[in-house]
CSV table of C-alpha atoms (C1' of nucleotides) in Angstrom, one decimal:
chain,number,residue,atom,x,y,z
A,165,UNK,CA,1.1,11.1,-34.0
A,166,UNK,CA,2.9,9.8,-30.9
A,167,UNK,CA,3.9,11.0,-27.3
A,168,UNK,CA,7.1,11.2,-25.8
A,169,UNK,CA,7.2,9.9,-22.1
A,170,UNK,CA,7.0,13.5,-20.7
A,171,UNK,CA,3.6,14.4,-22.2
A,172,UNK,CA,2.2,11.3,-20.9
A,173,UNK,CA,3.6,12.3,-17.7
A,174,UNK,CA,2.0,15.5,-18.2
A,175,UNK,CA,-1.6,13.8,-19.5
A,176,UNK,CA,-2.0,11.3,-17.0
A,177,UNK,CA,-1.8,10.8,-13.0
A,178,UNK,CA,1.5,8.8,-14.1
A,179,UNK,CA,5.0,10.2,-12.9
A,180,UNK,CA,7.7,9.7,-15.2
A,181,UNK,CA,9.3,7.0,-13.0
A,182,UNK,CA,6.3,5.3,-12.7
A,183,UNK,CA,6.1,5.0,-16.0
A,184,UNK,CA,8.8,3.5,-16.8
A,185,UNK,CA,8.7,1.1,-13.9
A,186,UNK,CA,5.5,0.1,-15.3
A,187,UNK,CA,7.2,-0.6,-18.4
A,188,UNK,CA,9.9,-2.6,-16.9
A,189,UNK,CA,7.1,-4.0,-15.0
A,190,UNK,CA,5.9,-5.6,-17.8
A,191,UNK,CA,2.6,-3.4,-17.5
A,192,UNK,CA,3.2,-1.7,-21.1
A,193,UNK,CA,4.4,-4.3,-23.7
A,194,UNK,CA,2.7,-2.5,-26.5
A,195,UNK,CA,4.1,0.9,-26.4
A,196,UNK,CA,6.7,1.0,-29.0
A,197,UNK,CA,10.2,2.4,-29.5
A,198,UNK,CA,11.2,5.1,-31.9
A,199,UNK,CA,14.6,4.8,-34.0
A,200,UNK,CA,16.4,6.1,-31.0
A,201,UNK,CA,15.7,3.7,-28.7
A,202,UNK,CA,12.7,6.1,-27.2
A,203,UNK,CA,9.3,5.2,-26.0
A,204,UNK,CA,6.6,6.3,-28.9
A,205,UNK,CA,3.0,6.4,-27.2
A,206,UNK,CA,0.0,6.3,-29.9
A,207,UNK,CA,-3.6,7.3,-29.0
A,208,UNK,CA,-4.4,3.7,-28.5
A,209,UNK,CA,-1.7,3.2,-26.0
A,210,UNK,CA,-2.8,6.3,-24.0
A,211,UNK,CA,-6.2,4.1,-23.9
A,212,UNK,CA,-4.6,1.3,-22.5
A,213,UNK,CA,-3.0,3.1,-20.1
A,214,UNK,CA,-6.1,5.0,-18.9
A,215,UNK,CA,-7.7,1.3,-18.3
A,216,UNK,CA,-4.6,0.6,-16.6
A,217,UNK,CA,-5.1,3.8,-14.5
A,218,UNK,CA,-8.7,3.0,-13.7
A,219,UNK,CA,-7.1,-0.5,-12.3
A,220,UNK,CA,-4.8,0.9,-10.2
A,221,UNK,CA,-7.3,3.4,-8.4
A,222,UNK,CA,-9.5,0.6,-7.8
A,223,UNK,CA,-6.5,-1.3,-5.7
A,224,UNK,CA,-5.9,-3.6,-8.2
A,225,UNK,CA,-2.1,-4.7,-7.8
A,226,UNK,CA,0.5,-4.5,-10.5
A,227,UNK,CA,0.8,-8.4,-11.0
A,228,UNK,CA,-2.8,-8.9,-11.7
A,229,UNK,CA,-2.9,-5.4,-14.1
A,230,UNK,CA,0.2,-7.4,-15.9
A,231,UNK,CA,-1.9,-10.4,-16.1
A,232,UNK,CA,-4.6,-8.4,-18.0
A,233,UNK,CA,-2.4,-6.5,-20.1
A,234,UNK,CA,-0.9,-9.6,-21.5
A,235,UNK,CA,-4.4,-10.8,-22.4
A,236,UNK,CA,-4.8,-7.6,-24.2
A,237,UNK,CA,-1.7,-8.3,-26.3
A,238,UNK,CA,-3.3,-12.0,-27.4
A,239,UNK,CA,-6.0,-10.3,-28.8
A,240,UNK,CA,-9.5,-11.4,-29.1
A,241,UNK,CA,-9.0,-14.8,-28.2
A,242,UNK,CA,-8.7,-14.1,-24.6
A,243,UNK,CA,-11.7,-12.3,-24.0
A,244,UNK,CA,-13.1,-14.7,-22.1
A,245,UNK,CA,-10.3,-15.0,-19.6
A,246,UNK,CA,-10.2,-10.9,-19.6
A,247,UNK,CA,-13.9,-11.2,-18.6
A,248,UNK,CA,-12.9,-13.2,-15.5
A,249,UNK,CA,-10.7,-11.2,-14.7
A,250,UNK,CA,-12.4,-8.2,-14.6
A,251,UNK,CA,-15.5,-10.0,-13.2
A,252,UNK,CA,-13.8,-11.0,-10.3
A,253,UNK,CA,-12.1,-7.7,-9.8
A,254,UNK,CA,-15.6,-6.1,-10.0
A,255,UNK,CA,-16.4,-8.1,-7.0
A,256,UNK,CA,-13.1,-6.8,-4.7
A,257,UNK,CA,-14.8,-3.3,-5.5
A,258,UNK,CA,-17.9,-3.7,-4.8
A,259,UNK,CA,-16.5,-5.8,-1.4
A,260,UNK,CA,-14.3,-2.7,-1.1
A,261,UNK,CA,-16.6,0.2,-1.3
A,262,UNK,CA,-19.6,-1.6,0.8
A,263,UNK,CA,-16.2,-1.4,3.9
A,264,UNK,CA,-15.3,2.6,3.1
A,265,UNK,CA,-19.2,3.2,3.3
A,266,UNK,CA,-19.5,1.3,6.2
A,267,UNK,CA,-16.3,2.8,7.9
A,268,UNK,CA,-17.4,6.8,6.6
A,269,UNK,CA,-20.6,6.0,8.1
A,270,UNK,CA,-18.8,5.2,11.9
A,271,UNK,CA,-16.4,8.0,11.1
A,272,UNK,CA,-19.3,10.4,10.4
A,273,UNK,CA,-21.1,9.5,13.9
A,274,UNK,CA,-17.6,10.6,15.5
A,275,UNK,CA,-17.5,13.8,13.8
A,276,UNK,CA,-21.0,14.1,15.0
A,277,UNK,CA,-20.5,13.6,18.7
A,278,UNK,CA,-17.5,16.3,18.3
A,279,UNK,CA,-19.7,18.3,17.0
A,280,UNK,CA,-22.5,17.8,19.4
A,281,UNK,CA,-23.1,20.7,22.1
A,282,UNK,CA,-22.1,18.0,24.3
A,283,UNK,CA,-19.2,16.8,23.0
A,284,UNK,CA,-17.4,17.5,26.2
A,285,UNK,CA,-19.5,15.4,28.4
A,286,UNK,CA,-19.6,12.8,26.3
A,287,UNK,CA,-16.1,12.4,25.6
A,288,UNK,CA,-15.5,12.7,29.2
A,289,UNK,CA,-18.3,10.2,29.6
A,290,UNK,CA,-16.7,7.5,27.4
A,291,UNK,CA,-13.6,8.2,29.1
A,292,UNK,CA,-14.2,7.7,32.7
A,293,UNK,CA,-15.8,4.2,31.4
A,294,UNK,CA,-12.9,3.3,30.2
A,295,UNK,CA,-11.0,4.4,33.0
A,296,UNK,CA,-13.4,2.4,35.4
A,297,UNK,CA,-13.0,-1.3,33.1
A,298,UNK,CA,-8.9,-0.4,33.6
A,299,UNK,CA,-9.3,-0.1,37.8
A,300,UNK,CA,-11.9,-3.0,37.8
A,301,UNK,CA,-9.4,-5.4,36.2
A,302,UNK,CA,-6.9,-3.5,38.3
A,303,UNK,CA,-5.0,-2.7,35.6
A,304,UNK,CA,-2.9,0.9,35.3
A,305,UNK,CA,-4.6,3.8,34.0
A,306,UNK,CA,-2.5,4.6,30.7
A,307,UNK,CA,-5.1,7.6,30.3
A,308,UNK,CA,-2.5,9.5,33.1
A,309,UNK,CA,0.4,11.8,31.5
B,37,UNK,CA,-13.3,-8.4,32.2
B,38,UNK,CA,-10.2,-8.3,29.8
B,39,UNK,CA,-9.3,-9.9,26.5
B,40,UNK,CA,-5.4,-11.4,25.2
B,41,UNK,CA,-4.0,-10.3,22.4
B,42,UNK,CA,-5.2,-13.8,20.8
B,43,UNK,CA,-9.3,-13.1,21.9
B,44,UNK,CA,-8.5,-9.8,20.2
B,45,UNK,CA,-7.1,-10.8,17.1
B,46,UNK,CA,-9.8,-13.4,16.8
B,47,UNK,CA,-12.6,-11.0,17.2
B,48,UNK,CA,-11.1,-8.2,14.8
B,49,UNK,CA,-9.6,-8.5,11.7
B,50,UNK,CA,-6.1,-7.8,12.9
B,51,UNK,CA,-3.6,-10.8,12.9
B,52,UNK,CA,-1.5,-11.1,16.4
B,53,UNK,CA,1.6,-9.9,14.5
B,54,UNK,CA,-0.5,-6.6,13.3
B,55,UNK,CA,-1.8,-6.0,17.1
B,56,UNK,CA,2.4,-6.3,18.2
B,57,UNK,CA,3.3,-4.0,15.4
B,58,UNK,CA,0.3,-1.7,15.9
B,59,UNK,CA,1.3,-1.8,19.6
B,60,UNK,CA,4.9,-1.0,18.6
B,61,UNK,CA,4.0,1.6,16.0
B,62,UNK,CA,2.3,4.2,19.1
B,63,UNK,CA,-1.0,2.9,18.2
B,64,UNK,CA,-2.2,1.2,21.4
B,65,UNK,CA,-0.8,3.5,24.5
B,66,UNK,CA,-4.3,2.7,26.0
B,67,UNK,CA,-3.9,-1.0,26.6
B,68,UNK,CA,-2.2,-1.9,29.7
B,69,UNK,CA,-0.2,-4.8,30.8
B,70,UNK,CA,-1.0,-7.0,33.6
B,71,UNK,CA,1.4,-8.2,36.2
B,72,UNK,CA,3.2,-10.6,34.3
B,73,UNK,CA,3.7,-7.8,31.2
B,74,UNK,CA,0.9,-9.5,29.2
B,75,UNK,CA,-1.6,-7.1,27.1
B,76,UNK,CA,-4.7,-6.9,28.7
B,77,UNK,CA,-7.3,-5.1,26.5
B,78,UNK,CA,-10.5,-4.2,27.9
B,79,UNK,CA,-13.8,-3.6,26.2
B,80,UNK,CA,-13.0,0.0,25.8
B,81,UNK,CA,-9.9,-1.1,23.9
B,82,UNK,CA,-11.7,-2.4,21.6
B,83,UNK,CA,-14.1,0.3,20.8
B,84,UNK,CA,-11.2,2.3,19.9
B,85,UNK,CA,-9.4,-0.8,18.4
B,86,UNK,CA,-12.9,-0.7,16.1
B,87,UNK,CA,-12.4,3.2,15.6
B,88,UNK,CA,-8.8,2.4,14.6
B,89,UNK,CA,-9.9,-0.2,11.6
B,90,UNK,CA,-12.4,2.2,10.6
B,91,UNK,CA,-9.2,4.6,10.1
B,92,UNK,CA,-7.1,1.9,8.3
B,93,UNK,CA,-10.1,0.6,5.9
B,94,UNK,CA,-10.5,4.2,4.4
B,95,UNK,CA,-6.8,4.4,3.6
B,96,UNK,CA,-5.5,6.3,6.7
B,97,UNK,CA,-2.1,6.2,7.1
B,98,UNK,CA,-0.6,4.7,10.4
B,99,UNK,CA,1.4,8.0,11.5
B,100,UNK,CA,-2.3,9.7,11.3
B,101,UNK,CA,-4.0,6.9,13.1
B,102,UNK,CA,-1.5,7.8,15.7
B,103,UNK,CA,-2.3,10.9,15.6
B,104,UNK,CA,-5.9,10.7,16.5
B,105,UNK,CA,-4.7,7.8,19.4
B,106,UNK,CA,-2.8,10.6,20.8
B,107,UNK,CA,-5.4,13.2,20.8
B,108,UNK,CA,-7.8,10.7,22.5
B,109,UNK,CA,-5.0,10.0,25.4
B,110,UNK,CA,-4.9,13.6,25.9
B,111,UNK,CA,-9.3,13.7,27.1
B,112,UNK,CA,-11.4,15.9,26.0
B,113,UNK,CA,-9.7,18.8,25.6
B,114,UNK,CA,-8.2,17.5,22.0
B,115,UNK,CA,-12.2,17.7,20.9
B,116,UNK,CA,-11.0,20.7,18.1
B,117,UNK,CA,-8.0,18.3,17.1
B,118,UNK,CA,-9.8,15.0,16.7
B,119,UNK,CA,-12.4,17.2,14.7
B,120,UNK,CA,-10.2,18.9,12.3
B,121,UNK,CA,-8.4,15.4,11.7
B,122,UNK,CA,-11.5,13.6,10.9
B,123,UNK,CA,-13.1,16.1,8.7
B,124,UNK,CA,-10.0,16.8,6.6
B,125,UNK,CA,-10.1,12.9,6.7
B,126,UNK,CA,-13.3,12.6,5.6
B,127,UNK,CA,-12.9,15.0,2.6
B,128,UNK,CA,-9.9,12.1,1.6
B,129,UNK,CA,-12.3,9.4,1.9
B,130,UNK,CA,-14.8,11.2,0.0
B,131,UNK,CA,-12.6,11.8,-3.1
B,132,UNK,CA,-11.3,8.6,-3.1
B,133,UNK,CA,-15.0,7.3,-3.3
B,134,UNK,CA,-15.7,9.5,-6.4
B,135,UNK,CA,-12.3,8.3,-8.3
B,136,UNK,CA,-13.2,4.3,-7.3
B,137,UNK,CA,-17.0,4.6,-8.1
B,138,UNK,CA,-15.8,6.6,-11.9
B,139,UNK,CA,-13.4,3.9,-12.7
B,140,UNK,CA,-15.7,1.1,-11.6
B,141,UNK,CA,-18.0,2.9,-14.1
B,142,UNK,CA,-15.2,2.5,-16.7
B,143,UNK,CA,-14.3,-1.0,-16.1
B,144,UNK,CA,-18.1,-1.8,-16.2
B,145,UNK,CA,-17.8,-0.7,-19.7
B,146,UNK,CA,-15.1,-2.9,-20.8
B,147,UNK,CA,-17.4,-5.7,-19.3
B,148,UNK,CA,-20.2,-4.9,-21.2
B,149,UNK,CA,-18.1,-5.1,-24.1
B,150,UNK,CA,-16.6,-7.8,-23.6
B,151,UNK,CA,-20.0,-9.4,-22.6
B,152,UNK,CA,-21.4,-8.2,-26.0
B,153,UNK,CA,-22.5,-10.9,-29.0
B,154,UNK,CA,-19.9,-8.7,-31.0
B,155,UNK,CA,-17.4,-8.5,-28.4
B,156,UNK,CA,-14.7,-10.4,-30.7
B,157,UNK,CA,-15.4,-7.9,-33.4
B,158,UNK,CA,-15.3,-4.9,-31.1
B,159,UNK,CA,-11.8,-5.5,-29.7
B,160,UNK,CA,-10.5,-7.2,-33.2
B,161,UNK,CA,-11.4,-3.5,-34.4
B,162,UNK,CA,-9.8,-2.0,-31.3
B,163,UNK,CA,-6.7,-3.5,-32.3
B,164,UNK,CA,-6.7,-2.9,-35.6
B,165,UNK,CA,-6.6,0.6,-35.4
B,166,UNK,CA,-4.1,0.3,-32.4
B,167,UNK,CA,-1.7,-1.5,-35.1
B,168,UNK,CA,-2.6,0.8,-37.8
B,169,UNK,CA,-1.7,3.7,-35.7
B,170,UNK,CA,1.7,2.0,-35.1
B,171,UNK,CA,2.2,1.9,-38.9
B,172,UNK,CA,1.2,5.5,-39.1
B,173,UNK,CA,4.4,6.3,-37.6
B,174,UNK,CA,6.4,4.0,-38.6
B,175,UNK,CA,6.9,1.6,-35.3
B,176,UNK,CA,7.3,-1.7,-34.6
B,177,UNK,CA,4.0,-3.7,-34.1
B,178,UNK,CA,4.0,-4.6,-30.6
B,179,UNK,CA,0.7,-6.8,-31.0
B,180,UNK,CA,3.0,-9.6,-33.1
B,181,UNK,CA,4.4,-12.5,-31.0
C,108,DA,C1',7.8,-31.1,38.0
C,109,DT,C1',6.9,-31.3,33.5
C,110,DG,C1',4.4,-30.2,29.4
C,111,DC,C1',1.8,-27.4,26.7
C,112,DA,C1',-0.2,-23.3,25.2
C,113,DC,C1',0.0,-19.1,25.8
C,114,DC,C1',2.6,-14.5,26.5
C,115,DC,C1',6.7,-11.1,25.8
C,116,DT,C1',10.7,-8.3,23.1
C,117,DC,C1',13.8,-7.6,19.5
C,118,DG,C1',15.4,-7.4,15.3
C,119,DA,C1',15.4,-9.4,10.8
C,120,DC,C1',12.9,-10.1,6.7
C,121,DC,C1',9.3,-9.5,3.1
C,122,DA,C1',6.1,-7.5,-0.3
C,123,DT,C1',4.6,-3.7,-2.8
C,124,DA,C1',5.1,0.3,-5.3
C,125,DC,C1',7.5,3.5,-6.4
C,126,DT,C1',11.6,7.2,-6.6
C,127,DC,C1',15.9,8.6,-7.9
C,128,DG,C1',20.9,9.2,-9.2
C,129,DA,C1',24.7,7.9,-12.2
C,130,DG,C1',26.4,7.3,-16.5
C,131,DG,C1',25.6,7.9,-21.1
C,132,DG,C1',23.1,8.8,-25.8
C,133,DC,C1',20.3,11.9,-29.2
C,134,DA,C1',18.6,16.2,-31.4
C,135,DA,C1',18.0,20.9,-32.3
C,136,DG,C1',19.3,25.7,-31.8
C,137,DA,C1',23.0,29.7,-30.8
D,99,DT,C1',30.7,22.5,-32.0
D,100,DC,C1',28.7,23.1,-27.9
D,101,DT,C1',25.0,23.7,-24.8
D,102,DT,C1',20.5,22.4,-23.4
D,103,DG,C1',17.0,19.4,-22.7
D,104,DC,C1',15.3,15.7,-23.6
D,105,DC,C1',15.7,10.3,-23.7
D,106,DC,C1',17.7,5.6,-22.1
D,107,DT,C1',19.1,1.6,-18.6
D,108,DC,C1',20.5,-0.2,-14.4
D,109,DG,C1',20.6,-0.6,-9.8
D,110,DA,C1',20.2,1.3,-5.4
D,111,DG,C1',17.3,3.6,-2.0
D,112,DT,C1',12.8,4.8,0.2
D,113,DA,C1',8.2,4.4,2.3
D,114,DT,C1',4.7,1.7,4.1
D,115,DG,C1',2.8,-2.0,6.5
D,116,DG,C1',3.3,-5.8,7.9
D,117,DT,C1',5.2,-11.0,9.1
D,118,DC,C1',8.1,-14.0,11.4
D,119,DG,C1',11.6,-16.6,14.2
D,120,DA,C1',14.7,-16.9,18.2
D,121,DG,C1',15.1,-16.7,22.9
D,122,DG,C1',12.8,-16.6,27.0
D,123,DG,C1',9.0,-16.1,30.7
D,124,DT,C1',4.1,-17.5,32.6
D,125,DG,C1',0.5,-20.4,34.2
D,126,DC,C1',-2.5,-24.1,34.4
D,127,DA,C1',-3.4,-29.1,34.2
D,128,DT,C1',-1.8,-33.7,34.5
DNA sequence: ATGCACCCTCGACCATACTCGAGGGCAAGA
DNA sequence: TCTTGCCCTCGAGTATGGTCGAGGGTGCAT
């Protein structure tokens, strides 16, 4: 049983284009062609490419996803280097996610004074600060117009 | 007390070039210039500056960064605005969370795997049925070469 | 007054990741 | 056989977010 690029299309996050820019991308050496000339996806190669997708949405850039895939298509031999790679990936998530939560947090406390009963004053407050460091370093107040 | 745009860029995470473009791109209209045309940014600046790469490290896009910048030029009244733009925001930030944290979950998988005693045997198997599955309808084996 | 380390703008260039149209082939039904 | 709806490649175009060099001004110390 194999897929034609359209229901992979249709079963994945993957546009067409993408797809195929993927493929030209080196990113999907082991999808093979049918008589015709036309990609054939297997089961197995929807698997890959779900790995792949999990990549991507982790920020993981194409070159590096291209780097694994080949691994993938030397077989066992390269677990080791697979591990690495994945290892050290691991860590630019975990870097990654630690700076949304951080940032989400800061957001959140914004959303909070904007929500506060005094969101007015405070805003105002913040802003005639910021008004006052501009005149005390004589500097025009862009906060006009 | 005022900082140049090298101080800045050396207490933030943006590069000169990024502060320029940043500057360039409607992101900055509350820094002012001091008599000789230099950027003098103040510690208010850089509150918002901080706001801003909050913005950027969860993925907003510039043109809505800008957005926000021009709600806070406009005072307090733009409360409701800046609001709505950091909730709907938020909700993006939130999703994204949930799609990194499953797939980081999923790569954590293939680690474990590939950290297994029987990890050769677990992806030799893997890529037999991947070839047999070629053969199944008749394509090329990719896996060879 | 000269040098050095800053600052400025403008516009070109780059990297990344798609997105799409043109031109053409394949396969099945009316 | 002809239309319809797929498929293909190639190469150009788009969107985003920088990055950089040229050309020129500023300001302080020697």
């Amino acid at each position: 049983m194999t897929y034609t690029i359209k229901e992979v299309a249709e079963r994945t996050d993957f546009s067409i284009y993408t797809l195929r820019y993927y493929d030209k991308a080196g990113l999907l050496p082991f999808v093979s062609r049918d008589a015709s000339g036309y990609r054939a996806f297997t089961d197995g190669d929807l698997q890959i490419l779900h790995t792949i997708a999990c990549l991507k949405d982790t920020g993981m850039k194409i070159a590096a996803i291209r780097q694994y895939v080949t691994y993938i298509m030397q077989g066992p031999s390269s677990i080791p280097q697979r591990k690495q790679l994945l290892e050290e990936h691991r860590q630019t998530v975990l870097h990654q996610q630690a700076v949304v939560a951080q940032s989400l947090k800061e957001i959140d406390f914004k959303l909070a004074m904007y929500s506060s009963p005094h969101a007015a004053e405070l805003v105002g407050l913040e802003l005639q600060t910021a008004k006052s460091q501009k005149r005390a370093s004589q500097l025009a107040d862009p906060f006009e117009g």
